[in-house]
Coordinates of C-alpha atoms and ligand atoms in Angstrom, one line a residue:
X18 CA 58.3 -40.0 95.8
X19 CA 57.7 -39.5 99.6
X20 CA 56.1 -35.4 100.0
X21 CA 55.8 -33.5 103.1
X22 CA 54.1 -30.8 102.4
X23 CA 53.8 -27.4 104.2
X24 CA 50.7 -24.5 103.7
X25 CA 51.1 -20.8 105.8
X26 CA 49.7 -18.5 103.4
X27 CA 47.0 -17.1 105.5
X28 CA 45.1 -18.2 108.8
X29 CA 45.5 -22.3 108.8
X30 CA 48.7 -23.5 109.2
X31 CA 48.4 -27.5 107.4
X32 CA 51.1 -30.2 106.9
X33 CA 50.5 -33.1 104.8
X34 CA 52.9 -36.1 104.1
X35 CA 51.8 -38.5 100.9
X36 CA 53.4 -40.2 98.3
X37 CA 53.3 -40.5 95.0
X38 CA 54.4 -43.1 92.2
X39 CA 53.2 -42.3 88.8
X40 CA 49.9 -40.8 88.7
X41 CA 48.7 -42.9 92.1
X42 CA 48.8 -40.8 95.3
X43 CA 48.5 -42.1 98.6
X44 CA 47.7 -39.8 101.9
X45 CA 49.9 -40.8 104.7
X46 CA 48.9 -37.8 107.3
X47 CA 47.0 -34.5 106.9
X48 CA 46.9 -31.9 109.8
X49 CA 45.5 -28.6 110.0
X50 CA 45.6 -25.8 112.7
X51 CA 43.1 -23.3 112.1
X52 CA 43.1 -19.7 113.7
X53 CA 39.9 -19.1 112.8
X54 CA 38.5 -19.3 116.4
X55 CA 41.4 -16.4 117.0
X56 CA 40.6 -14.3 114.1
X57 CA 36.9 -14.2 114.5
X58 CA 37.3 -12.1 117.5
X59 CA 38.5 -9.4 115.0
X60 CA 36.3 -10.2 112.6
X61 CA 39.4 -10.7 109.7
X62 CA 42.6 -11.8 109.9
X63 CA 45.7 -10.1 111.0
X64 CA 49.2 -11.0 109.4
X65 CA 51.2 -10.4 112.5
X66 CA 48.8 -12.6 114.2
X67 CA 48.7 -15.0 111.7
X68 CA 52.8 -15.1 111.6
X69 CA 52.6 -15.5 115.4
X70 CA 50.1 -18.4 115.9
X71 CA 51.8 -20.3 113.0
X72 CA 55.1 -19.6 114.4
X73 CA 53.7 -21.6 118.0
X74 CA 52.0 -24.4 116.2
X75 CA 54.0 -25.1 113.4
X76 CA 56.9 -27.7 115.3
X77 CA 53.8 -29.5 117.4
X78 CA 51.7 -29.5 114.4
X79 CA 54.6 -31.3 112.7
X80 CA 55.2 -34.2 115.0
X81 CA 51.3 -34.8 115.3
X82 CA 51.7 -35.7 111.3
X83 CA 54.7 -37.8 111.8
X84 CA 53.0 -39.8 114.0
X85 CA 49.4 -40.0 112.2
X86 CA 51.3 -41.0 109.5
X87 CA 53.5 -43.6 111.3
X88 CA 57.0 -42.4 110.8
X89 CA 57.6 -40.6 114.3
X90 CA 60.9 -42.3 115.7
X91 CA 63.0 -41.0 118.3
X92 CA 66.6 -40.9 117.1
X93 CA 69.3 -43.2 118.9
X94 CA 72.1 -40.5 119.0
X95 CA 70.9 -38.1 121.6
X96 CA 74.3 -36.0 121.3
X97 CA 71.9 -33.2 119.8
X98 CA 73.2 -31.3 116.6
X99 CA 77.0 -29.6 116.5
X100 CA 76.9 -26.0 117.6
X101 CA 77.6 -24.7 113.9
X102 CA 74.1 -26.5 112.9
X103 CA 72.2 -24.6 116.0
X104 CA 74.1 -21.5 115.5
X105 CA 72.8 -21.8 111.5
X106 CA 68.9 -22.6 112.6
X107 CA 69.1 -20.2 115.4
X108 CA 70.5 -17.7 112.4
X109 CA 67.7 -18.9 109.7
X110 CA 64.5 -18.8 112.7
X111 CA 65.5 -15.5 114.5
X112 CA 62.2 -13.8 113.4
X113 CA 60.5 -16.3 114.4
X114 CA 61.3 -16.7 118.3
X115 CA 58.4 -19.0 119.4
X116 CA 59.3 -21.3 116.3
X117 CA 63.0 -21.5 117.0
X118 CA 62.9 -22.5 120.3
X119 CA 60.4 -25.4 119.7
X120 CA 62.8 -26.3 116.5
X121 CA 65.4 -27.1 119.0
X122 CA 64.0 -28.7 121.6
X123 CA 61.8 -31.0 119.5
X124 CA 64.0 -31.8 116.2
X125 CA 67.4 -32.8 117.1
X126 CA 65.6 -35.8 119.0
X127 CA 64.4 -37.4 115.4
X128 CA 65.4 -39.5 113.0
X129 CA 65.3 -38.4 109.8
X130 CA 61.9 -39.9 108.2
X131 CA 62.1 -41.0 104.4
X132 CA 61.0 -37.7 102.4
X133 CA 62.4 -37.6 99.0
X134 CA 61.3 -33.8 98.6
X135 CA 59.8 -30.8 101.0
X136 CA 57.0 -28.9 98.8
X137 CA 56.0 -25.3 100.6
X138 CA 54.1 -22.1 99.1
X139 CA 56.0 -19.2 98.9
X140 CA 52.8 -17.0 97.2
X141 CA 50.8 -15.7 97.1
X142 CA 48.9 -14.8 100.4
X143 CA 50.4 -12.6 103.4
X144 CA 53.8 -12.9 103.8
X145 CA 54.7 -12.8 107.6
X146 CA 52.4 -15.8 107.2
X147 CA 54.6 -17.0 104.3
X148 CA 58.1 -17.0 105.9
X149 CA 57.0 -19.0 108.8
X150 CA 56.7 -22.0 106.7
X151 CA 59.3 -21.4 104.0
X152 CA 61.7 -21.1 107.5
X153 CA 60.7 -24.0 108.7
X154 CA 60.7 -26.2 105.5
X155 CA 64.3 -24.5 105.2
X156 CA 65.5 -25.5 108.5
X157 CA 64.2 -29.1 107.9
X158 CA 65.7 -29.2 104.8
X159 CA 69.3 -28.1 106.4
X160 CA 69.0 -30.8 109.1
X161 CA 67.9 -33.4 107.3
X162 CA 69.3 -32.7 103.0
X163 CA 65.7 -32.9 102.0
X164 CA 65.2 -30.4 98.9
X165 CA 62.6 -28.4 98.7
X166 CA 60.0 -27.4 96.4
X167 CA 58.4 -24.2 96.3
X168 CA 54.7 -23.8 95.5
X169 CA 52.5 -21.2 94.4
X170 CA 49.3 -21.7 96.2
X171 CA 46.4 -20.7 93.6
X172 CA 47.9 -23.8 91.7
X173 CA 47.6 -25.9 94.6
X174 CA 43.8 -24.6 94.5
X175 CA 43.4 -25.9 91.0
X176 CA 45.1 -29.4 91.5
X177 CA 42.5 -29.4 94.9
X178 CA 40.4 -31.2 92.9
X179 CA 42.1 -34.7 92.7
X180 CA 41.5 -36.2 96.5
X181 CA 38.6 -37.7 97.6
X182 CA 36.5 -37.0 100.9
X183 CA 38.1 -39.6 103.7
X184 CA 39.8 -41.8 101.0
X185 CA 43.9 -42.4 101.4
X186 CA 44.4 -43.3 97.8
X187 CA 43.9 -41.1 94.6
X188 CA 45.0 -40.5 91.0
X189 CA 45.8 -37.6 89.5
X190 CA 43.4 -37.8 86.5
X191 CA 44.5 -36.3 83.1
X192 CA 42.2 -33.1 83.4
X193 CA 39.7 -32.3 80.1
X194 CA 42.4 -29.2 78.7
X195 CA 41.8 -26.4 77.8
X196 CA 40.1 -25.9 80.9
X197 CA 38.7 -22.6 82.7
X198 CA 39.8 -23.3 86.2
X199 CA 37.4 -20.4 88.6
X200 CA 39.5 -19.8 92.1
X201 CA 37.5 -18.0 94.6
X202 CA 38.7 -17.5 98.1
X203 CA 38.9 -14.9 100.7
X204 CA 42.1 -13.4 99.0
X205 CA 41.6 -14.2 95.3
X206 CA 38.8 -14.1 92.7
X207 CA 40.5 -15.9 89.2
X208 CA 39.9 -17.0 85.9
X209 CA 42.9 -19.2 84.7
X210 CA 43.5 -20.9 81.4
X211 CA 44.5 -24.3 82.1
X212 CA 46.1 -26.0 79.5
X213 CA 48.0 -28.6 81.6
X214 CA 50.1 -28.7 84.6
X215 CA 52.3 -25.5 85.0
X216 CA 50.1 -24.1 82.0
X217 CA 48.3 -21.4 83.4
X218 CA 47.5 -17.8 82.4
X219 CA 44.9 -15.4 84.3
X220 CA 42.8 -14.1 82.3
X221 CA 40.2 -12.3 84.3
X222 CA 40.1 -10.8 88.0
X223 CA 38.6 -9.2 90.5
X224 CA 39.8 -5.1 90.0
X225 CA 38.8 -4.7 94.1
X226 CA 37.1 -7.1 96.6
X227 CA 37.4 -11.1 96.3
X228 CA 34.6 -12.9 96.3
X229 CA 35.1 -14.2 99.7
X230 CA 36.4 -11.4 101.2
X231 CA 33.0 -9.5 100.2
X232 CA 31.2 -12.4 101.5
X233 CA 32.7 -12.1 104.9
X234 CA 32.0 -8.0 105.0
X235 CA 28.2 -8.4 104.1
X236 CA 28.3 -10.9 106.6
X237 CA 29.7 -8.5 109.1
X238 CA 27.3 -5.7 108.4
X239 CA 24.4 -8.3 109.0
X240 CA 26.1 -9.7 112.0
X241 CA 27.5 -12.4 111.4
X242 CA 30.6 -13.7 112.6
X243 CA 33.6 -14.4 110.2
X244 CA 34.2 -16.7 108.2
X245 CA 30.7 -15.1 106.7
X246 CA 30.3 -16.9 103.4
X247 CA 28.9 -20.1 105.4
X248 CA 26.8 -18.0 107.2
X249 CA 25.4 -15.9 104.6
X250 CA 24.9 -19.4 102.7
X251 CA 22.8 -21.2 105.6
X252 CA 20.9 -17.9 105.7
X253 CA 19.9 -17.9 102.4
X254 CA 19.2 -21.6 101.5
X255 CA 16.7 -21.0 104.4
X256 CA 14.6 -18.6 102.3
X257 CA 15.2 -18.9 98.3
X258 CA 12.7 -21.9 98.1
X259 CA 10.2 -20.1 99.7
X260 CA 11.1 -17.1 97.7
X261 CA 11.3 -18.9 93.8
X262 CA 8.0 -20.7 95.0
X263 CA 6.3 -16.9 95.5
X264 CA 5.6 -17.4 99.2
X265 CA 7.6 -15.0 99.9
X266 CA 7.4 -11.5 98.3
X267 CA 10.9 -10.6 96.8
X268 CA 11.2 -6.8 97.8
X269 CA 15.0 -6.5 97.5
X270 CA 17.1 -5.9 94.4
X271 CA 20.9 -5.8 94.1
X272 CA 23.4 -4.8 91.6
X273 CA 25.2 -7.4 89.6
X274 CA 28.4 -5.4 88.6
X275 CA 30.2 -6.0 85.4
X276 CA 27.9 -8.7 84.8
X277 CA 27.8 -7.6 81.1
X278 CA 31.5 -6.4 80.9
X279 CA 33.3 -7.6 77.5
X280 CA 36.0 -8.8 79.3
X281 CA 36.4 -11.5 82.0
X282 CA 37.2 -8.9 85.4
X283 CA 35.0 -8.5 88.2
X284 CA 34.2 -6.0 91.0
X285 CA 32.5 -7.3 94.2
X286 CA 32.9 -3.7 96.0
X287 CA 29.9 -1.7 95.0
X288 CA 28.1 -5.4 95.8
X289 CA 29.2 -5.0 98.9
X290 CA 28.5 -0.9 99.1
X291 CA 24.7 -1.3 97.8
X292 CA 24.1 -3.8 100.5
X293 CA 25.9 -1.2 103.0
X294 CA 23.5 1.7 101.6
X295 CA 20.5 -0.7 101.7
X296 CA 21.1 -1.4 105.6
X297 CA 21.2 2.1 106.3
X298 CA 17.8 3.1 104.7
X299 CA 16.5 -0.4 106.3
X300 CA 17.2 1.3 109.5
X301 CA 16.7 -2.0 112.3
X302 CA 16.9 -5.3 110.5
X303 CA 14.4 -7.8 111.6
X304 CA 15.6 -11.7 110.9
X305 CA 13.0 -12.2 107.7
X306 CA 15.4 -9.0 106.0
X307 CA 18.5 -10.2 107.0
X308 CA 17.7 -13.5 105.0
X309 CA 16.5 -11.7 102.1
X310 CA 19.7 -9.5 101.9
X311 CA 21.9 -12.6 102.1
X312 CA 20.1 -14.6 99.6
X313 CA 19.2 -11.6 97.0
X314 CA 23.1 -10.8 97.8
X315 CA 24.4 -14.7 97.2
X316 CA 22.2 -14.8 93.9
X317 CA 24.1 -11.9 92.9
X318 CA 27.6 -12.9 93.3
X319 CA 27.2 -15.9 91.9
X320 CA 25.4 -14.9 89.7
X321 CA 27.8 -12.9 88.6
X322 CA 31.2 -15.4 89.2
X323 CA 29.1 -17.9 87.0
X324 CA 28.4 -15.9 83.9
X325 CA 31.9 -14.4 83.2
X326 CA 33.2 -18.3 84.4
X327 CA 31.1 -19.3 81.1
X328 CA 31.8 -16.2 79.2
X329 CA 35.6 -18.0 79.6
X330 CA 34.4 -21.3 78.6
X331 CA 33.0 -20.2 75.4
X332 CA 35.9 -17.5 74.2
X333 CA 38.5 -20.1 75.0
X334 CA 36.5 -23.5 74.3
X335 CA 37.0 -24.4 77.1
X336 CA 36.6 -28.4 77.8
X337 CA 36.1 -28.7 81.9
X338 CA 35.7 -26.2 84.6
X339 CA 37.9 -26.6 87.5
X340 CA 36.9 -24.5 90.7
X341 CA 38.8 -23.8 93.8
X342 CA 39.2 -22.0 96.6
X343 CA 37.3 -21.1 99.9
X344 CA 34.2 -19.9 98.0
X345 CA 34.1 -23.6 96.6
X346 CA 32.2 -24.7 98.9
X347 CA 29.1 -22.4 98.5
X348 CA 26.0 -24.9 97.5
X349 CA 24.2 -21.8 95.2
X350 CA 27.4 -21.8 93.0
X351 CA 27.9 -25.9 92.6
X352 CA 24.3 -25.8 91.8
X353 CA 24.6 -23.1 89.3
X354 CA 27.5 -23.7 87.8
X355 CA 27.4 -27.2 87.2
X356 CA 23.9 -26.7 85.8
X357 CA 25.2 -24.4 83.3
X358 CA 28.3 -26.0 82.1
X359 CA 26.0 -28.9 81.4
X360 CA 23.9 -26.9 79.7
X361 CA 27.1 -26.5 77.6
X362 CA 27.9 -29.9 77.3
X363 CA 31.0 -29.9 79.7
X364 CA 31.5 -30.9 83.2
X365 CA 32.3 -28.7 86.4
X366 CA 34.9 -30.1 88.7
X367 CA 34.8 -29.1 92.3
X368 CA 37.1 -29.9 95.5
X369 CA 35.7 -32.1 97.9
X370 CA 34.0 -30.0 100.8
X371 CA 37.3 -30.4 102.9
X372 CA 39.6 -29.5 100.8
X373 CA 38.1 -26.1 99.4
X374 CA 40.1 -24.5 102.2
X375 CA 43.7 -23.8 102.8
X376 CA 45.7 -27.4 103.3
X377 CA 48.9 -28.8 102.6
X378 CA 47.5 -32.0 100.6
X379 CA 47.3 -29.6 97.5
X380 CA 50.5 -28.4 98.0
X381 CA 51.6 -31.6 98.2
X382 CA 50.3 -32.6 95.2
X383 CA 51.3 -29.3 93.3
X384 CA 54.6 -29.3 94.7
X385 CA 54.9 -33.0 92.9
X386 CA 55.1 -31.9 89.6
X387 CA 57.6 -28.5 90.4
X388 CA 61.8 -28.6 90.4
X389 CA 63.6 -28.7 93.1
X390 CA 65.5 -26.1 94.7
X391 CA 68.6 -25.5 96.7
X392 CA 67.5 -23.9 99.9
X393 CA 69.3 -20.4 99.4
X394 CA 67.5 -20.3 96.0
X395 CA 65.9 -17.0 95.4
X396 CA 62.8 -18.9 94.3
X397 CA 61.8 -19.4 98.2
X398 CA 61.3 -15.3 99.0
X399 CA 57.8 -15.0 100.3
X400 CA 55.7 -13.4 97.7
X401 CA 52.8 -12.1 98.7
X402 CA 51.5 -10.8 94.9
X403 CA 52.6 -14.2 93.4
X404 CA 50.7 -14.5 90.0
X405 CA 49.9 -17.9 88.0
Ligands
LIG511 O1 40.5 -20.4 100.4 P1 40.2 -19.9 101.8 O2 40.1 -20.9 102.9 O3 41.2 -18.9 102.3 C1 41.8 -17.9 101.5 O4 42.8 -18.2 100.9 O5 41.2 -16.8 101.5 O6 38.8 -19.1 101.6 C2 38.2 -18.5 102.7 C3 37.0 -17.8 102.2 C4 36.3 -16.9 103.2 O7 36.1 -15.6 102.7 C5 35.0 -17.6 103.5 O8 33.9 -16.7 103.8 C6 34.7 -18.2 102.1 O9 36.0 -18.7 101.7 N1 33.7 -19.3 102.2 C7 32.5 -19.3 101.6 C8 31.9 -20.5 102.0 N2 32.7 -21.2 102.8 C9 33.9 -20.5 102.9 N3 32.0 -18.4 100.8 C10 30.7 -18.6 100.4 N4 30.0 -19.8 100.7 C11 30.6 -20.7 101.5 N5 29.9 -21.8 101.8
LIG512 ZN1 43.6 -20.4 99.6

């Protein structure tokens, strides 16, 4: 099964083409086009923006992963496309002007590469962002009779895990079920029951801020630029030695909230509203301050993510502990978490460092397993609330 696979939830736009037979993957192409160099001006991320710059790089972006993965060809008819098919893509594209007119300069000159489906998330995430790429894997689809497959993104997250850092090949392995898969990302902060592929029910969330998305504000009022949760990390793996050895003198303290909760929720906004309060009595930060803010405020949060994670584990006996998501990539929590579930006796499964952000190799491989639709099915509306 040939998969071209298309991401536009939120600020990368990523297309991926791979195949699989069985259980045995093989990467073909992966590209990505991040806006993050845009959004960091505005410290966040903007949907209309978003929609915009995935709307100009989504056709260019395309064509760079035909030809990474070998299947660019020129097509030998250059009569172009009848006017009822340009009058129908001009139709499906017209809120997307910079997309459309790059769709029809660039399309009609292809052949038709050998994709068996075209896998694209729908939800959850914003959803200007959303219909650029659920437009475009449409109008592919019209052009070429590729069906599609639509893809909700937090389960791409948890099938993240599979690939391998720089490898081409990889198996989907037969995950360790029931499993307590932990997605933490900019938008999201989930616990899901996993007990298979397409078996998933939430059963804890964040009532306010994600964990990401508080990251990234702490990280603002210390200021740093965005994305902040690499930031905040490099700040406070500078200092937590020298502050667990007793060098340095811990003189900050901050909330852990609904650390002892009886249910599996969380709330990251008073977090984030202590360290707000705290700066303000600080008056002038010096650099030592700023570190111990980020670290005490790291220890917290993941704190925090990692006991109701095992809280989950134990009221659901749980087998494995899939993460995922932005927030993945955060050292403190791979170290904690993975120390505690083996403390358990079960083992933590994290994406590689690559692929704890948005791509389309996840969709890919997400979009695999799903049913395919015709492309006027109702099942390819943006939805930006889309649940698991
Ligand atoms: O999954 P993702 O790429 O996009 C969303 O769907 O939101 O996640 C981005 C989030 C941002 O909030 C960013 O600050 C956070 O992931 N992030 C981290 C780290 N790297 C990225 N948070 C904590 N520690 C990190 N090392
Ligand atoms: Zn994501």
């Amino acid at each position: 099964m040939n998969i071209l696979a298309i991401e536009t939830s939120c600020d990368e736009t990523a297309i991926a083409i791979l195949t699989r037979k069985g259980n045995h993957c093989t990467l073909h192409a992966h590209q990505v086009a991040s806006q993050i160099a845009l959004h960091t001006q505005y410290g966040g991320v903007f949907p209309m923006m978003a929609k915009r710059e995935h709307s100009r790089n989504i056709v260019p972006l395309f064509l760079e992963t035909l030809k990474e993965a070998g299947v660019f060809t020129e097509s030998k008819k250059s009569s172009g496309w009848k006017t009822r098919t340009v009058a129908k893509i001009t139709k499906l594209l017209e809120r997307e002007p910079e997309m459309l007119e790059l769709f029809l300069k660039e399309i009609p000159r292809l052949q038709k590469p050998k994709i068996d489906r075209i896998t694209v998330t729908v939800g959850p995430g914003l959803e200007p962002a959303l219909w650029v790429g659920i437009n475009f894997a449409k109008a592919l689809s019209y052009v070429w009779g590729i069906p599609l497959v639509p893809v909700n993104h937090m389960e791409g997250h948890v099938l993240s895990i599979f690939p391998q850092e720089s490898k081409t090949e990889f198996t989907i392995t037969k995950m360790a079920t029931p499993a307590i898969s932990l997605l933490v990302s900019g938008g999201h902060t989930e616990l899901v029951l996993v007990k298979g592929v397409g078996k998933y029910s939430v059963v804890g969330k964040t009532l306010d801020d994600a964990a990401g998305e508080a990251f990234d504000k702490v990280a603002r009022m210390l200021g740093l630029p965005y994305p902040g949760g690499p930031e905040i990390s490099r700040l406070a793996e500078s200092i937590r030695d020298s502050i667990s050895h007793g060098e340095i003198k811990k003189t900050i303290t901050l909330p852990r909230p609904m650390i002892h909760s009886d249910n599996l929720d969380f709330s990251f906004s008073g977090l984030k509203t202590a360290v707000l309060y705290l700066i303000k009595k600080l008056g002038d930060l010096n650099e030592a301050t700023k570190k111990e803010i980020a670290c005490e405020f790291e220890n917290s949060a993941i704190e925090v993510l990692v006991t109701k994670t095992m809280k989950a584990v134990k009221k659901y006996k749980a087998k494995s502990v899939i993460v995922g998501g932005g927030v993945s990539a955060n050292k403190h929590l791979r170290i904690v978490l993975t120390r505690a579930c083996k403390e358990y006796g079960i083992e933590a499964t994290f994406p590689t460092k690559t692929l704890t952000t948005d791509n389309a190799i996840m969709i890919g491989i997400a979009g695999s397993f799903g049913k395919k639709v015709r492309s006027t099915s109702k099942k390819l509306l943006a939805s930006g609330n889309m649940s698991l």
